[in-house]
Amino acid sequence: MKGKQMEMNLFMKLNLKKNLEDTVNQYRDHTGEFSKKFMAEMGRFNSPEARNRYSNDGLRDLANEKHAELLASQVATGETMNQKARAVVNGVKSSIAAAVMGEGSRPEDYATRISNALRFLSYETADSLTDDVAHDLLHEFEGDYETMRKFKRIVEQKEYASAGHVDAKRFPKTFGSIEKAEEALSQFEELDRLAETVFMHQKVKSSNGVTIGDVFYSEPMDSYGETTGWDALLNLAEAVDQWGENEGDAAEG
């Protein structure tokens, strides 16, 4: 019951939409500050001091350089915010995997134990590798989602090479928990795809900007595809939160 209670609590505390919404709002706040900075820094090239100090060609070169620098800074911010969004998504995925599978211990020789398990696994044929044998080799890694996912793939490849197909029901004792975790994490497939580049779409020109000489320097803005991507991401996050609550209710019942 204790494990079930822990699973329920973890599912109910996802808060994925709120955490991603905070990231989106943080980016929006930055964009508002960036707009002020853009207008101020580009506007300096129209000051009497700048026009008296530089030739028209020199002024244009400096304005081009500054415009490129500002664009690059906004792109870099998008990359940073994208990393934050992915960290939020991955953090929730990790908590779900831990809720389903439990969290195993990691002794100092953990990497060596994985290597040994791989070696012993390689000695087994598709016929000799029963659920009991596999469980005996791999049970100490049951709380490690990524490692068990790799072991599962190796066993499936061994089966496929021998029989030409994979019987997913052959290893319930060994891989039952990771299959439950994979089923839970399937909720994230589309959300993962969106989070991959949600703040990294190419910037587009806006009507806001500064004219210097005879050149209009447009403030870079987020594309329609990017802003709709934020909405889609938050809608999916809300659906995952709701799924988590439903799982929590089911566990409690």
CSV table of N, CA and C in Angstrom, one decimal, residues 163-229:
chain,number,residue,atom,x,y,z
A,163,ALA,N,13.5,-15.7,-33.8
A,163,ALA,CA,12.1,-16.1,-34.2
A,163,ALA,C,11.5,-15.2,-35.3
A,164,GLY,N,12.1,-14.0,-35.6
A,164,GLY,CA,11.5,-13.1,-36.6
A,164,GLY,C,10.4,-12.3,-36.0
A,165,HIS,N,10.1,-12.4,-34.7
A,165,HIS,CA,9.1,-11.6,-34.1
A,165,HIS,C,9.4,-11.5,-32.6
A,166,VAL,N,8.7,-10.6,-31.9
A,166,VAL,CA,8.9,-10.4,-30.5
A,166,VAL,C,7.6,-10.7,-29.8
A,167,ASP,N,7.6,-11.5,-28.8
A,167,ASP,CA,6.5,-11.9,-28.0
A,167,ASP,C,6.6,-11.0,-26.7
A,168,ALA,N,5.8,-9.9,-26.7
A,168,ALA,CA,5.9,-9.0,-25.6
A,168,ALA,C,5.4,-9.6,-24.2
A,169,LYS,N,4.7,-10.7,-24.3
A,169,LYS,CA,4.2,-11.3,-23.0
A,169,LYS,C,5.1,-12.3,-22.4
A,170,ARG,N,6.3,-12.5,-23.0
A,170,ARG,CA,7.2,-13.6,-22.5
A,170,ARG,C,7.9,-13.2,-21.2
A,171,PHE,N,8.0,-11.9,-20.9
A,171,PHE,CA,8.8,-11.4,-19.8
A,171,PHE,C,8.1,-10.5,-18.9
A,172,PRO,N,6.9,-11.0,-18.3
A,172,PRO,CA,6.1,-10.1,-17.4
A,172,PRO,C,6.9,-9.8,-16.1
A,173,LYS,N,7.6,-10.8,-15.6
A,173,LYS,CA,8.3,-10.6,-14.3
A,173,LYS,C,9.5,-9.6,-14.5
A,174,THR,N,10.2,-9.7,-15.6
A,174,THR,CA,11.4,-8.9,-15.9
A,174,THR,C,11.0,-7.5,-16.3
A,175,PHE,N,10.1,-7.4,-17.3
A,175,PHE,CA,9.8,-6.1,-17.9
A,175,PHE,C,8.4,-5.5,-17.7
A,176,GLY,N,7.7,-6.1,-16.7
A,176,GLY,CA,6.3,-5.7,-16.5
A,176,GLY,C,6.3,-4.2,-16.0
A,177,SER,N,7.2,-3.8,-15.1
A,177,SER,CA,7.2,-2.5,-14.6
A,177,SER,C,7.6,-1.5,-15.7
A,178,ILE,N,8.5,-1.8,-16.5
A,178,ILE,CA,8.9,-0.8,-17.5
A,178,ILE,C,7.9,-0.7,-18.6
A,179,GLU,N,7.2,-1.8,-18.9
A,179,GLU,CA,6.1,-1.7,-19.8
A,179,GLU,C,5.0,-0.8,-19.3
A,180,LYS,N,4.7,-0.8,-18.0
A,180,LYS,CA,3.7,0.1,-17.4
A,180,LYS,C,4.2,1.6,-17.5
A,181,ALA,N,5.5,1.7,-17.3
A,181,ALA,CA,6.1,3.1,-17.4
A,181,ALA,C,6.1,3.6,-18.8
A,182,GLU,N,6.4,2.7,-19.8
A,182,GLU,CA,6.3,3.1,-21.2
A,182,GLU,C,4.9,3.5,-21.6
A,183,GLU,N,3.9,2.8,-21.1
A,183,GLU,CA,2.5,3.1,-21.4
A,183,GLU,C,2.2,4.4,-20.8
A,184,ALA,N,2.6,4.7,-19.6
A,184,ALA,CA,2.4,6.0,-19.0
A,184,ALA,C,3.1,7.1,-19.8
A,185,LEU,N,4.3,6.9,-20.2
A,185,LEU,CA,5.1,8.0,-20.8
A,185,LEU,C,4.6,8.2,-22.3
A,186,SER,N,3.8,7.3,-22.8
A,186,SER,CA,3.3,7.5,-24.2
A,186,SER,C,2.5,8.8,-24.2
A,187,GLN,N,2.0,9.2,-23.0
A,187,GLN,CA,1.2,10.5,-23.0
A,187,GLN,C,2.1,11.7,-23.5
A,188,PHE,N,3.4,11.5,-23.5
A,188,PHE,CA,4.3,12.6,-23.7
A,188,PHE,C,4.8,12.7,-25.2
A,189,GLU,N,4.4,11.7,-26.0
A,189,GLU,CA,5.0,11.7,-27.4
A,189,GLU,C,4.8,13.0,-28.1
A,190,GLU,N,3.6,13.5,-28.3
A,190,GLU,CA,3.4,14.7,-29.0
A,190,GLU,C,4.0,15.9,-28.2
A,191,LEU,N,3.8,15.9,-26.9
A,191,LEU,CA,4.4,17.0,-26.1
A,191,LEU,C,5.9,17.0,-26.2
A,192,ASP,N,6.5,15.9,-26.3
A,192,ASP,CA,8.0,15.8,-26.5
A,192,ASP,C,8.4,16.5,-27.8
A,193,ARG,N,7.6,16.2,-28.8
A,193,ARG,CA,7.9,16.7,-30.2
A,193,ARG,C,7.8,18.2,-30.2
A,194,LEU,N,6.8,18.8,-29.6
A,194,LEU,CA,6.7,20.2,-29.5
A,194,LEU,C,7.7,20.9,-28.6
A,195,ALA,N,8.0,20.3,-27.5
A,195,ALA,CA,9.0,20.8,-26.6
A,195,ALA,C,10.4,20.9,-27.2
A,196,GLU,N,10.7,20.0,-28.2
A,196,GLU,CA,12.0,20.0,-28.8
A,196,GLU,C,12.4,21.3,-29.3
A,197,THR,N,11.5,22.1,-29.9
A,197,THR,CA,11.9,23.4,-30.6
A,197,THR,C,10.9,24.5,-30.3
A,198,VAL,N,10.2,24.4,-29.1
A,198,VAL,CA,9.0,25.3,-28.9
A,198,VAL,C,9.4,26.8,-28.9
A,199,PHE,N,10.7,27.1,-28.5
A,199,PHE,CA,11.1,28.5,-28.4
A,199,PHE,C,12.2,28.8,-29.5
A,200,MET,N,12.3,27.9,-30.5
A,200,MET,CA,13.4,28.0,-31.4
A,200,MET,C,13.0,28.2,-32.9
A,201,HIS,N,11.8,28.6,-33.1
A,201,HIS,CA,11.4,28.9,-34.5
A,201,HIS,C,12.2,30.1,-35.0
A,202,GLN,N,12.3,30.2,-36.3
A,202,GLN,CA,13.0,31.3,-36.9
A,202,GLN,C,12.2,32.6,-36.7
A,203,LYS,N,12.9,33.7,-36.3
A,203,LYS,CA,12.3,34.9,-36.1
A,203,LYS,C,11.8,35.6,-37.4
A,204,VAL,N,10.8,36.4,-37.3
A,204,VAL,CA,10.3,37.0,-38.5
A,204,VAL,C,10.3,38.5,-38.3
A,205,LYS,N,10.2,39.3,-39.4
A,205,LYS,CA,10.3,40.7,-39.3
A,205,LYS,C,8.9,41.2,-38.8
A,206,SER,N,9.0,42.3,-38.1
A,206,SER,CA,7.8,43.0,-37.6
A,206,SER,C,7.7,44.4,-38.1
A,207,SER,N,6.5,45.0,-37.9
A,207,SER,CA,6.4,46.4,-38.3
A,207,SER,C,7.0,47.4,-37.3
A,208,ASN,N,7.4,46.9,-36.2
A,208,ASN,CA,8.1,47.7,-35.2
A,208,ASN,C,9.6,47.7,-35.5
A,209,GLY,N,10.2,48.9,-35.5
A,209,GLY,CA,11.6,49.0,-35.8
A,209,GLY,C,12.0,50.4,-35.9
A,210,VAL,N,13.2,50.6,-36.4
A,210,VAL,CA,13.9,51.9,-36.5
A,210,VAL,C,14.4,52.1,-37.9
A,211,THR,N,14.2,53.3,-38.5
A,211,THR,CA,14.7,53.7,-39.8
A,211,THR,C,16.0,54.5,-39.5
A,212,ILE,N,17.1,54.0,-40.1
A,212,ILE,CA,18.4,54.7,-40.0
A,212,ILE,C,18.9,55.0,-41.4
A,213,GLY,N,19.0,56.2,-41.7
A,213,GLY,CA,19.2,56.6,-43.1
A,213,GLY,C,18.1,56.2,-43.9
A,214,ASP,N,18.3,55.4,-44.9
A,214,ASP,CA,17.2,54.9,-45.8
A,214,ASP,C,16.9,53.4,-45.6
A,215,VAL,N,17.4,52.9,-44.4
A,215,VAL,CA,17.2,51.5,-44.1
A,215,VAL,C,16.3,51.3,-42.9
A,216,PHE,N,15.3,50.4,-43.1
A,216,PHE,CA,14.4,50.1,-41.9
A,216,PHE,C,14.9,48.8,-41.3
A,217,TYR,N,15.2,48.9,-40.0
A,217,TYR,CA,15.7,47.8,-39.2
A,217,TYR,C,14.5,47.3,-38.3
A,218,SER,N,14.0,46.1,-38.8
A,218,SER,CA,12.8,45.5,-38.1
A,218,SER,C,13.2,44.8,-36.9
A,219,GLU,N,12.4,45.0,-35.8
A,219,GLU,CA,12.6,44.2,-34.6
A,219,GLU,C,12.2,42.8,-34.9
A,220,PRO,N,13.1,41.8,-34.6
A,220,PRO,CA,12.7,40.4,-34.8
A,220,PRO,C,11.6,40.0,-33.8
A,221,MET,N,10.6,39.2,-34.3
A,221,MET,CA,9.5,38.8,-33.5
A,221,MET,C,9.3,37.3,-33.7
A,222,ASP,N,8.6,36.7,-32.7
A,222,ASP,CA,8.3,35.3,-32.8
A,222,ASP,C,7.2,35.1,-33.9
A,223,SER,N,7.4,34.0,-34.6
A,223,SER,CA,6.5,33.6,-35.7
A,223,SER,C,5.1,33.1,-35.2
A,224,TYR,N,4.1,33.1,-36.0
A,224,TYR,CA,2.8,32.6,-35.6
A,224,TYR,C,3.0,31.1,-35.3
A,225,GLY,N,3.8,30.4,-36.0
A,225,GLY,CA,4.0,29.0,-35.7
A,225,GLY,C,4.6,28.8,-34.2
A,226,GLU,N,5.4,29.7,-33.8
A,226,GLU,CA,6.0,29.6,-32.4
A,226,GLU,C,4.9,29.9,-31.4
A,227,THR,N,4.2,31.0,-31.5
A,227,THR,CA,3.2,31.3,-30.5
A,227,THR,C,2.1,30.3,-30.4
A,228,THR,N,1.6,29.8,-31.6
A,228,THR,CA,0.6,28.7,-31.5
A,228,THR,C,1.2,27.4,-30.9
A,229,GLY,N,2.5,27.2,-31.1
A,229,GLY,CA,3.2,26.1,-30.5
A,229,GLY,C,3.1,26.2,-29.0
